[in-house]
Tab-separated table of C-alpha atoms in Angstrom:
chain	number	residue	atom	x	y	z
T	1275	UNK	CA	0.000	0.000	0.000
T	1276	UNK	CA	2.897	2.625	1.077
T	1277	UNK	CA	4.722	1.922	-2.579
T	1278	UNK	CA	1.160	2.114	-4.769
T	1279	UNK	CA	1.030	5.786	-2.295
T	1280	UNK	CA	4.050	6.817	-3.374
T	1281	UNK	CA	3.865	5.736	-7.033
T	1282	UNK	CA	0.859	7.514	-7.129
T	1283	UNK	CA	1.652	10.988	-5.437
T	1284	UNK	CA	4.855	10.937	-7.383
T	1285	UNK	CA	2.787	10.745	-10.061
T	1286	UNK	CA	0.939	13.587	-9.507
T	1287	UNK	CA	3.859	15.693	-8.563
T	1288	UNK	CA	4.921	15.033	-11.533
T	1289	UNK	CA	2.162	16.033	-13.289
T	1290	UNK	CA	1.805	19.503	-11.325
T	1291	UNK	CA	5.289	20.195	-12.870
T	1292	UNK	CA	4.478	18.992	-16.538
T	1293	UNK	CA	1.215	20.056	-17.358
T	1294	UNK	CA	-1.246	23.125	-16.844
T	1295	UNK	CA	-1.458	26.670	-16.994
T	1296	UNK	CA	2.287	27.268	-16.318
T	1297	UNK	CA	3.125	24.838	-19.188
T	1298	UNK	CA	4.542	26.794	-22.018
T	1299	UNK	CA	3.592	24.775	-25.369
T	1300	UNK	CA	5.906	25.186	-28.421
T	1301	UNK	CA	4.678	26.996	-31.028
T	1302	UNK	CA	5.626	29.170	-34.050
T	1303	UNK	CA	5.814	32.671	-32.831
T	1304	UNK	CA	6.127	34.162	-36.579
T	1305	UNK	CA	3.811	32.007	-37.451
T	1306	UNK	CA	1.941	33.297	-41.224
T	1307	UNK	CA	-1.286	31.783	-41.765
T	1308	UNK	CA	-1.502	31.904	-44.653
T	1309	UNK	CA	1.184	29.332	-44.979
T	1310	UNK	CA	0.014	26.684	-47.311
T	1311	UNK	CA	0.196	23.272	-45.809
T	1312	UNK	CA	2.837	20.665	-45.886
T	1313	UNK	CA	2.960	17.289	-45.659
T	1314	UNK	CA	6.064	15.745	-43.845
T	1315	UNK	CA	6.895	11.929	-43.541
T	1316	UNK	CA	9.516	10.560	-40.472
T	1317	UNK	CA	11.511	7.787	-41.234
T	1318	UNK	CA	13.034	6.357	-38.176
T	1319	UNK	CA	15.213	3.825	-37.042
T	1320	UNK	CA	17.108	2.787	-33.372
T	1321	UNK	CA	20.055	4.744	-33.304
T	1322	UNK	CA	23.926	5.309	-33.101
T	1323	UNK	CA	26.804	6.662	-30.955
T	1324	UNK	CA	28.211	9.842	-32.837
T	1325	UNK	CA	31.643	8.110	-32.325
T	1326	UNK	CA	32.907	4.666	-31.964
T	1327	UNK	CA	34.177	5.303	-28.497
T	1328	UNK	CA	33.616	4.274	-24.992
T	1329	UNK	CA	32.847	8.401	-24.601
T	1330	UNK	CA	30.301	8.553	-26.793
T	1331	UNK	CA	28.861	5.059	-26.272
T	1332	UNK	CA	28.144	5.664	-22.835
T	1333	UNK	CA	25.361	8.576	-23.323
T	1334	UNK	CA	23.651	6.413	-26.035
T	1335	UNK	CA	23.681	3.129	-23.992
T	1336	UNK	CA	22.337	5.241	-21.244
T	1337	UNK	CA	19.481	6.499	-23.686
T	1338	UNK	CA	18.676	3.230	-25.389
T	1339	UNK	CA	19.214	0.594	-22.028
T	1340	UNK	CA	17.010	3.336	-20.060
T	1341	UNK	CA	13.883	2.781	-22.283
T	1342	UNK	CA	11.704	0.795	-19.899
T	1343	UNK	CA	10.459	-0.554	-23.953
T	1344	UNK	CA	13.907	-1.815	-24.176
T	1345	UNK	CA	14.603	-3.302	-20.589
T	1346	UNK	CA	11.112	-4.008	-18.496
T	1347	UNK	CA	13.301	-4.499	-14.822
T	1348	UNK	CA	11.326	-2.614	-11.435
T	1349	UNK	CA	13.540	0.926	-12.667
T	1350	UNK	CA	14.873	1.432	-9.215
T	1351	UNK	CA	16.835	-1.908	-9.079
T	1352	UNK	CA	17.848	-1.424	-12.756
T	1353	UNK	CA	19.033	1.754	-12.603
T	1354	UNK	CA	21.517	0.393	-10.026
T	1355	UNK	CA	22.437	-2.237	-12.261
T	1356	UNK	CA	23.215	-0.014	-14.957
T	1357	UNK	CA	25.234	2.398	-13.358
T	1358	UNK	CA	26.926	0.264	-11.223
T	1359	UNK	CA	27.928	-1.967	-13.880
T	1360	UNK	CA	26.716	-2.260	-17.438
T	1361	UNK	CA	27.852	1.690	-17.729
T	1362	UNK	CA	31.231	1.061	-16.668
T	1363	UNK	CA	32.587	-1.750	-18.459
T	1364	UNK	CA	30.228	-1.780	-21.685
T	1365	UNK	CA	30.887	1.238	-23.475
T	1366	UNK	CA	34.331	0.093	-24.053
T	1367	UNK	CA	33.760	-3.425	-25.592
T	1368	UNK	CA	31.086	-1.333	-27.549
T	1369	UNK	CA	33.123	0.850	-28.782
T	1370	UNK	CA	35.957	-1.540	-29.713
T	1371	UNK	CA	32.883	-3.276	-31.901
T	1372	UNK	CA	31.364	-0.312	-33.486
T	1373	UNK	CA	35.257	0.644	-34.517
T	1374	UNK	CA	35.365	-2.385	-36.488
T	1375	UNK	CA	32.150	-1.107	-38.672
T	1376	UNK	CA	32.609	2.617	-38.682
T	1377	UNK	CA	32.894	4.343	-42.015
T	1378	UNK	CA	34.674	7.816	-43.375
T	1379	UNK	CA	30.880	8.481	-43.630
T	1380	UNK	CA	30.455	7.746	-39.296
T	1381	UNK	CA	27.806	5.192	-38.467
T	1382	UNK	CA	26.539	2.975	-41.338
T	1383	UNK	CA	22.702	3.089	-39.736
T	1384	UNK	CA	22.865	6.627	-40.030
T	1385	UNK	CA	24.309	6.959	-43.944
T	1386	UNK	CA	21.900	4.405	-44.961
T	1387	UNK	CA	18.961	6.481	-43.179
T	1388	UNK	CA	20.894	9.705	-45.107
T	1389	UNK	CA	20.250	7.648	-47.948
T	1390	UNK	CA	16.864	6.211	-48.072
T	1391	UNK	CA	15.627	9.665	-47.091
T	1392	UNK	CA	17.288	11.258	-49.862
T	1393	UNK	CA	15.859	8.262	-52.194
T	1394	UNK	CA	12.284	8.710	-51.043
T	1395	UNK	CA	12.518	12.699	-50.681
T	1396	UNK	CA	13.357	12.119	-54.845
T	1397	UNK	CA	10.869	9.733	-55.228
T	1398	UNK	CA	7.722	11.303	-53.551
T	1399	UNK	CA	8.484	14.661	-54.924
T	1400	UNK	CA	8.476	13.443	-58.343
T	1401	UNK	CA	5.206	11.892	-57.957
T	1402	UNK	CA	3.614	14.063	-55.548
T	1403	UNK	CA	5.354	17.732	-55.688
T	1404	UNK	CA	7.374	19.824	-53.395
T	1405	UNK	CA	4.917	19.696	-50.841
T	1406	UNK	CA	5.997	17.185	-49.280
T	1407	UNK	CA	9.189	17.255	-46.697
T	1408	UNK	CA	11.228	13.965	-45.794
T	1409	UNK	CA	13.257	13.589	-42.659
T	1410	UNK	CA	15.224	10.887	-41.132
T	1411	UNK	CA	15.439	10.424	-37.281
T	1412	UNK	CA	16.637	8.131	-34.674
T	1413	UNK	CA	14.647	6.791	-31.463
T	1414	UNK	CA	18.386	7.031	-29.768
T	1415	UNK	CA	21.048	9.612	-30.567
T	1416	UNK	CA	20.692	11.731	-33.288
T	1417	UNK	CA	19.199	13.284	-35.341
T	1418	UNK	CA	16.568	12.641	-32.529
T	1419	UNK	CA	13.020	12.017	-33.292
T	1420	UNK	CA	12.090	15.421	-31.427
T	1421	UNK	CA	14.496	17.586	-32.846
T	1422	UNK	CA	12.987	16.397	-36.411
T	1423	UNK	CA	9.441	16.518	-35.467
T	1424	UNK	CA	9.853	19.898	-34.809
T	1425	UNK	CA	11.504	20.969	-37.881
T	1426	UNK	CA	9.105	19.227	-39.717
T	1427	UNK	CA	6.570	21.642	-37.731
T	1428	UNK	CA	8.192	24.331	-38.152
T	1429	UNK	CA	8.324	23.815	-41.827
T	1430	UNK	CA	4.525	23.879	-41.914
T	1431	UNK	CA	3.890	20.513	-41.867
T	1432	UNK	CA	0.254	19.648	-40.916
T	1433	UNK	CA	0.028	15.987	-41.649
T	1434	UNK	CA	2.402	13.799	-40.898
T	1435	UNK	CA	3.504	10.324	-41.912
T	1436	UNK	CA	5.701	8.220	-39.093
T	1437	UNK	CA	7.548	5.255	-40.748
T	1438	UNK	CA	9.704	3.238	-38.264
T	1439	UNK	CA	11.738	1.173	-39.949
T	1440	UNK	CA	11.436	-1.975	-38.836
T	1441	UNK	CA	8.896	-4.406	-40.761
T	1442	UNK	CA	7.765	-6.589	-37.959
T	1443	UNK	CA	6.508	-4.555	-34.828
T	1444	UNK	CA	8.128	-5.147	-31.336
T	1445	UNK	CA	7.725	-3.244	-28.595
T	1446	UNK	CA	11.534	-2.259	-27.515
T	1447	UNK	CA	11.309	-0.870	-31.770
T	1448	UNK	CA	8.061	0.314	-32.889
T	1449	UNK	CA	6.325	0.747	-29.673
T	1450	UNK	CA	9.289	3.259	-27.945
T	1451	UNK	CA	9.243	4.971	-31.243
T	1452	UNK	CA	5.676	5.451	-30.953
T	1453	UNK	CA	6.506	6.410	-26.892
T	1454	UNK	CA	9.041	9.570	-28.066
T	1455	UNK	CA	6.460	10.755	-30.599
T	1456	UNK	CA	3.709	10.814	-28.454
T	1457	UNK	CA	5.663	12.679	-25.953
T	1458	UNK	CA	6.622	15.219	-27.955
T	1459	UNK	CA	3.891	16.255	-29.737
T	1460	UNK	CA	2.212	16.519	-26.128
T	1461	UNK	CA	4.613	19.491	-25.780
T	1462	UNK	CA	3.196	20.997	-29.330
T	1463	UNK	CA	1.073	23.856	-28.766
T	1464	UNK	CA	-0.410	22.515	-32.182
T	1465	UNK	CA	-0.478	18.779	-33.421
T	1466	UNK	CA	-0.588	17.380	-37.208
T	1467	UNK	CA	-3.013	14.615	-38.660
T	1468	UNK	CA	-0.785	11.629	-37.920
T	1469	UNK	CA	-0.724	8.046	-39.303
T	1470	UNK	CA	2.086	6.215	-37.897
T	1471	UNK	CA	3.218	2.657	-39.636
T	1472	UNK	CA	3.162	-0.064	-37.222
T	1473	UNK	CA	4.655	-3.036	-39.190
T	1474	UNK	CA	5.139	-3.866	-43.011
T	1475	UNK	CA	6.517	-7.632	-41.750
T	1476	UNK	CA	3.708	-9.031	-45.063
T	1477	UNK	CA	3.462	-6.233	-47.489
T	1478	UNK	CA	3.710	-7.514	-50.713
T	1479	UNK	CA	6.105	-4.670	-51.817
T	1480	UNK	CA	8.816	-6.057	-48.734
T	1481	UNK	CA	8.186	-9.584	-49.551
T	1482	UNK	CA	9.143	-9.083	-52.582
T	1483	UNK	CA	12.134	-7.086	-52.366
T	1484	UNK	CA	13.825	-9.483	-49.497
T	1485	UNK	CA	12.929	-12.449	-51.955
T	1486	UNK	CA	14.799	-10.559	-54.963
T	1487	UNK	CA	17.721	-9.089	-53.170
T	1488	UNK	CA	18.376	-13.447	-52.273
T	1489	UNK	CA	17.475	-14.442	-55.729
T	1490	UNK	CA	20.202	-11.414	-57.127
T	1491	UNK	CA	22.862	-13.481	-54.566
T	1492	UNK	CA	22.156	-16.363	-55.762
T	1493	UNK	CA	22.172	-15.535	-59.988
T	1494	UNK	CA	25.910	-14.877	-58.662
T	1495	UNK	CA	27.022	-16.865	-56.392
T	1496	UNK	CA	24.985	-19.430	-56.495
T	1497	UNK	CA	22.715	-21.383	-53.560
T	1498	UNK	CA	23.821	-22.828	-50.293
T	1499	UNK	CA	22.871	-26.067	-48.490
T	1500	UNK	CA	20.876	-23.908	-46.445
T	1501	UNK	CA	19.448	-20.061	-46.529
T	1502	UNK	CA	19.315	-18.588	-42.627
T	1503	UNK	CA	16.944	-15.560	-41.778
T	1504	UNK	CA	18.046	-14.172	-38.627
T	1505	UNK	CA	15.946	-11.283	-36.976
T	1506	UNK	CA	17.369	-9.545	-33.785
T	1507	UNK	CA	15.940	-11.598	-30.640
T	1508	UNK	CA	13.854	-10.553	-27.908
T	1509	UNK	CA	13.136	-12.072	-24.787
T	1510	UNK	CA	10.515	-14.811	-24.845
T	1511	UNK	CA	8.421	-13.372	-22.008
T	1512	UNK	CA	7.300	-10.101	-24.313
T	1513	UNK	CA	6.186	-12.706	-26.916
T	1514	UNK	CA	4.292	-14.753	-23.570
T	1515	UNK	CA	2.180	-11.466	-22.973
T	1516	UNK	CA	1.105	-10.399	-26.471
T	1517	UNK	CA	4.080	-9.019	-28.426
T	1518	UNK	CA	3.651	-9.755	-32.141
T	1519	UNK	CA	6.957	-9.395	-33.152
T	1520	UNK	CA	7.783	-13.654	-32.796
T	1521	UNK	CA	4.929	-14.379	-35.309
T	1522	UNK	CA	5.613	-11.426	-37.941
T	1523	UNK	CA	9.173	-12.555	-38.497
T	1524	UNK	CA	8.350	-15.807	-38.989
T	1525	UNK	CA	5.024	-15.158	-41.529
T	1526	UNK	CA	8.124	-13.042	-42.821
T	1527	UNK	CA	9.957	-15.777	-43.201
T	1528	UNK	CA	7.218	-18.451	-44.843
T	1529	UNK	CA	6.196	-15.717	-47.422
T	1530	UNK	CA	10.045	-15.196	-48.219
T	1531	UNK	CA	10.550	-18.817	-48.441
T	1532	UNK	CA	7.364	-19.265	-50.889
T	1533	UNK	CA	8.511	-16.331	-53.324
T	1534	UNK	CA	11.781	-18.298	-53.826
T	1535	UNK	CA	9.504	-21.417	-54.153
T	1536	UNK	CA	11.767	-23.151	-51.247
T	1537	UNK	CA	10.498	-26.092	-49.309
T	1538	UNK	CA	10.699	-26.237	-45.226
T	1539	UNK	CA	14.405	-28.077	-45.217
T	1540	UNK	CA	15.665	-25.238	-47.473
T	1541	UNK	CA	15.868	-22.490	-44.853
T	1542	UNK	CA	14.960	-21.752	-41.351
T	1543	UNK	CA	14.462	-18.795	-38.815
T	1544	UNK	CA	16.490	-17.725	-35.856
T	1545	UNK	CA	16.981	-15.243	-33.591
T	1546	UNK	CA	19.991	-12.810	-32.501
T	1547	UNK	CA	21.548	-10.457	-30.159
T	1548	UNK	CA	20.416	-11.823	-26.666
T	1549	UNK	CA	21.051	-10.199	-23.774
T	1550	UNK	CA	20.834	-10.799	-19.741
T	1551	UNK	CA	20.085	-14.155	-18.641
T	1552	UNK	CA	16.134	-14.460	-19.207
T	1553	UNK	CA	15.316	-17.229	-22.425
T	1554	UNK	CA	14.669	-15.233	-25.156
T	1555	UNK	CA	13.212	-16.410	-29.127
T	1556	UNK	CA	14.860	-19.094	-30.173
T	1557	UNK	CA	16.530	-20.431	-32.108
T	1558	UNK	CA	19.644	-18.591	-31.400
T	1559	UNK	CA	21.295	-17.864	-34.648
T	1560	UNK	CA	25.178	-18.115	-32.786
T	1561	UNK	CA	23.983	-21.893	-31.460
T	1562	UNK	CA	22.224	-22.830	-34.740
T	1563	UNK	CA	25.108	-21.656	-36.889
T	1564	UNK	CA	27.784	-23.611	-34.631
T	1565	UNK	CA	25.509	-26.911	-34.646
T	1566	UNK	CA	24.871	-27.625	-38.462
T	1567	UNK	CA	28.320	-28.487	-40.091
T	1568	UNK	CA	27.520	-31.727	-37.684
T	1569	UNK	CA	24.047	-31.997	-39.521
T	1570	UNK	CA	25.783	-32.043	-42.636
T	1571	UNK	CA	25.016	-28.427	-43.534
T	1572	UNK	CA	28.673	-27.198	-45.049
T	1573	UNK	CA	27.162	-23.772	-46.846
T	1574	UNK	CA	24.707	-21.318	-46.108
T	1575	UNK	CA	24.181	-18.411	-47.183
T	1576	UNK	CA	22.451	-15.821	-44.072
T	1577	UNK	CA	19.943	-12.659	-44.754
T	1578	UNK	CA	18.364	-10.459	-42.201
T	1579	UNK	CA	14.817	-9.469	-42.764
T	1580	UNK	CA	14.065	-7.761	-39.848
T	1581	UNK	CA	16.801	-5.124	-40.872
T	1582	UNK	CA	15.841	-2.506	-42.838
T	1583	UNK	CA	19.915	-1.213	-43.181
T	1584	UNK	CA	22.947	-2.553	-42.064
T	1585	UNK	CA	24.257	-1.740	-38.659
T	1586	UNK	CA	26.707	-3.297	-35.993
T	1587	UNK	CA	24.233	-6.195	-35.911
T	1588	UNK	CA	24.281	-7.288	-39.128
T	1589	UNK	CA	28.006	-6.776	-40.235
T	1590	UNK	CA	29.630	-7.390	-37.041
T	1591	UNK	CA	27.854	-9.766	-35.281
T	1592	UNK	CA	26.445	-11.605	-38.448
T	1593	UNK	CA	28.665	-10.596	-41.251
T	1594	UNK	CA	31.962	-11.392	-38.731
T	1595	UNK	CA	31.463	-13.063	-35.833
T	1596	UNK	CA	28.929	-15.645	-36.248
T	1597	UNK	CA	30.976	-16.099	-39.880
T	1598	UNK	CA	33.400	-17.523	-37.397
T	1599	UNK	CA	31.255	-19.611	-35.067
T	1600	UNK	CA	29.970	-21.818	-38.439
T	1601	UNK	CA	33.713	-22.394	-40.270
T	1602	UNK	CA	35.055	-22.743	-36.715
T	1603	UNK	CA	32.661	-25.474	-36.390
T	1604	UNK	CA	33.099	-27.166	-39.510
T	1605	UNK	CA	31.583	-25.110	-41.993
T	1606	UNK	CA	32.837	-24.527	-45.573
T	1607	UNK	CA	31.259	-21.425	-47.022
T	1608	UNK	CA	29.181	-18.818	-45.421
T	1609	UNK	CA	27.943	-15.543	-46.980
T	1610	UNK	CA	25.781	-13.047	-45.492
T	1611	UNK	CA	23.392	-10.842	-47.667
T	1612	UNK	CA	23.236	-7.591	-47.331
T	1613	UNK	CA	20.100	-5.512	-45.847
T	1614	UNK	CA	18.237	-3.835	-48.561
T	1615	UNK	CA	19.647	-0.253	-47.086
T	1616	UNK	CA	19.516	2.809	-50.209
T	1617	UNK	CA	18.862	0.468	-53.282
T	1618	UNK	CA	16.429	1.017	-55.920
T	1619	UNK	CA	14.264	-1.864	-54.776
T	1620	UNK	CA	14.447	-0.922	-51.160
T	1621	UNK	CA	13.711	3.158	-52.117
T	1622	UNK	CA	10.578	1.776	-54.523
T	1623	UNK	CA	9.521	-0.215	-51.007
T	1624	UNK	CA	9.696	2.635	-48.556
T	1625	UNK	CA	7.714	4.737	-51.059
T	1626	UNK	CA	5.233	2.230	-52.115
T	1627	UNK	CA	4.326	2.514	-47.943
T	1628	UNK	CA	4.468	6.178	-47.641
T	1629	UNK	CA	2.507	6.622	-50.400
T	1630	UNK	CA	-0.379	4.159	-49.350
T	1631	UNK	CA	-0.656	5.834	-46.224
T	1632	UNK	CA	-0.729	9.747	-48.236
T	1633	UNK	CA	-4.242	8.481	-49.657
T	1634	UNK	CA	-6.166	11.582	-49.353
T	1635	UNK	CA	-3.565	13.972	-48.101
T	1636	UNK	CA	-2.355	14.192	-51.420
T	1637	UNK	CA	-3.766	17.438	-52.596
T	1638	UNK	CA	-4.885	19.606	-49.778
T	1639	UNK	CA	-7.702	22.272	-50.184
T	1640	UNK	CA	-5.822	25.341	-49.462
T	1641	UNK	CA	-7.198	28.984	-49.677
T	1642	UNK	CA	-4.277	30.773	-48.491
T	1643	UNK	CA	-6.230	34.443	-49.062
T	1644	UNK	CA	-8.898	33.063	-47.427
T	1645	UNK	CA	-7.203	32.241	-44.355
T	1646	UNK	CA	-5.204	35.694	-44.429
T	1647	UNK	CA	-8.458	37.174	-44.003
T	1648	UNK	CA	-10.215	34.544	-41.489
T	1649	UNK	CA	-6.788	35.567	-39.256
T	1650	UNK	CA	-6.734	39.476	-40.417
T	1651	UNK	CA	-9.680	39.983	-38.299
T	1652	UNK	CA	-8.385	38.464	-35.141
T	1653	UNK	CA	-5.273	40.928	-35.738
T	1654	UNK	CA	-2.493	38.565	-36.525
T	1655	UNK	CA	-0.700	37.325	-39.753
């Protein structure tokens, strides 16, 4: 009773302090009404130190392992944990791992996000016109997905598309990206039309494109015993109370297999980048990878879905160190596939969604006299 007591009147302390007439909203202070409307899409994905370094890792791990989304431990006895010890010995190991991707253009997340919004900005405003504005943002780091939505705001954007990128939804993903939106438009003194894209794990468009990019591979390299599609893990409880993301990778992963026409023994699903002790999806892709030389598996070939750009997860810990794991074990030939990232294909897919969810915000009605006048005779601009 004396915690619920506390929880609650903290609660409401913190409410006095965030809300009410002393609030100050944001708003435009120049703002000119007779502005004509703008329509702005978000792309988003999770996020990157600014350098690979245990300096800069340590404010992003701090961001990203703070998300309750991310890490759902009682935050009292977690924030212990992570400042006692995850914060002091991570961020170098990190660091020493995000070294061995970094790029003269910095993070490869971020260059491919550079990218795909430069693809779509090209792409929409062909089709569509100048009206509409593009931005990329990350849910940790930045550019952060506050610092966008308000230039996107500021820019006179009144409806707004929000397009995480990542196809199947999971809550430490989709659902904290939703969390930081949410937040900060509750600081907007005004707030946009919004239609926010919760998963794309079975668009056809997707499908399609995953299935080619493997098919490409293979018209050069040829097939493997065995195709892998990893997706990043996620522990088993989230999928126990209601989390989708389990099921969407692998419907990913059957509709995949069916556009290459593959049968059941030609590929199989696993799951990545554990962390902590609790069980998580399985199968793990490290423990898969080092168990089927001894099933007779001596090539595969590895491709990961749930990634709509390569990042330390897919070139490190795929493309390198689980490389390792299978020829260590007894494996002959292993090649990973890359992500779909800035290519035509992928630029046509992003689009394709963007566009679907524009139906009817296309071609606003716009009087921008009229609205001069409506706001001339309230005496403002």
């Amino acid at each position: 009773v004396c915690v619920v007591f506390m929880q609650n009147t903290l609660a409401v302390i913190t409410q006095c302090f965030t809300t009410g007439p002393g609030m100050r909203f944001i708003g435009a202070s120049n703002y000119d009404h007779g502005t004509k409307p703008k329509i702005g899409v978000l792309l988003t994905n999770l996020g990157t130190p600014e350098a690979p370094t245990a300096k800069a890792l340590r404010p992003y791990l701090k961001q990203f392992l703070w998300d309750p989304r991310v890490v759902e431990v009682p935050r009292l006895l977690w924030w212990m944990i992570l400042h006692a010890f995850i914060l002091t010995t991570r961020p170098k190991k990190s660091a020493e791992a995000y070294a061995e991707v970094w790029t003269e253009r910095g993070s490869p997340l971020l260059y491919h996000l550079e990218d795909q919004v430069a693809g779509v900005h090209d792409t929409l405003t062909a089709r569509l016109g100048e009206h509409v504005i593009v931005k990329g943002a990350m849910r940790y780091g930045q550019p952060s997905i506050e610092s966008q939505v308000q230039a996107l705001l500021e820019e006179g954007v009144q409806q707004l598309v929000v397009l995480p990128l990542y196809p199947q939804f999971g809550g430490p993903t989709t659902a904290s990206t939703f969390d930081a939106l949410s937040s900060e438009l509750q600081r907007q003194r005004w707030v946009p039309d919004l239609r926010f894209v919760s998963s794309y794990h079975d668009h056809p468009a997707y499908i399609k494109a995953i299935a080619q990019s493997v098919q490409q591979h293979w018209d050069t390299h040829g097939r493997a015993d065995k195709l892998i599609l990893s997706y990043h893990g996620m522990p088993k409880r989230y999928l126990l109370e209601g989390d989708p993301y389990h099921c969407q990778c692998l419907k990913t992963s059957r509709l995949v297999a069916a556009e290459l026409a593959l049968s059941e023994n030609d590929y199989m699903s696993t799951f990545q980048s554990r962390f902590g002790r609790d069980e998580w999806l399985k199968p793990y892709t490290d423990e898969t990878l080092q168990s089927l030389p001894d099933q007779g598996v001596k090539s595969l070939q590895i491709i990961c879905p749930g990634f709509s750009a390569d990042c330390l997860e897919t070139i490190e810990e795929i493309g390198m160190e689980n490389r390792d794991y299978f020829l260590e074990a007894g494996g002959e030939r292993y090649e990973y596939i890359a992500c779909l990232n800035a290519t035509t294909d992928h630029i046509e897919v992003i689009s394709t969604l963007v566009t679907e969810q524009l139906e009817g915000w296309t071609a606003p009605k716009y009087d921008a006299a009229a609205a001069k006048r409506e706001a001339g005779k309230l005496g403002v601009n």
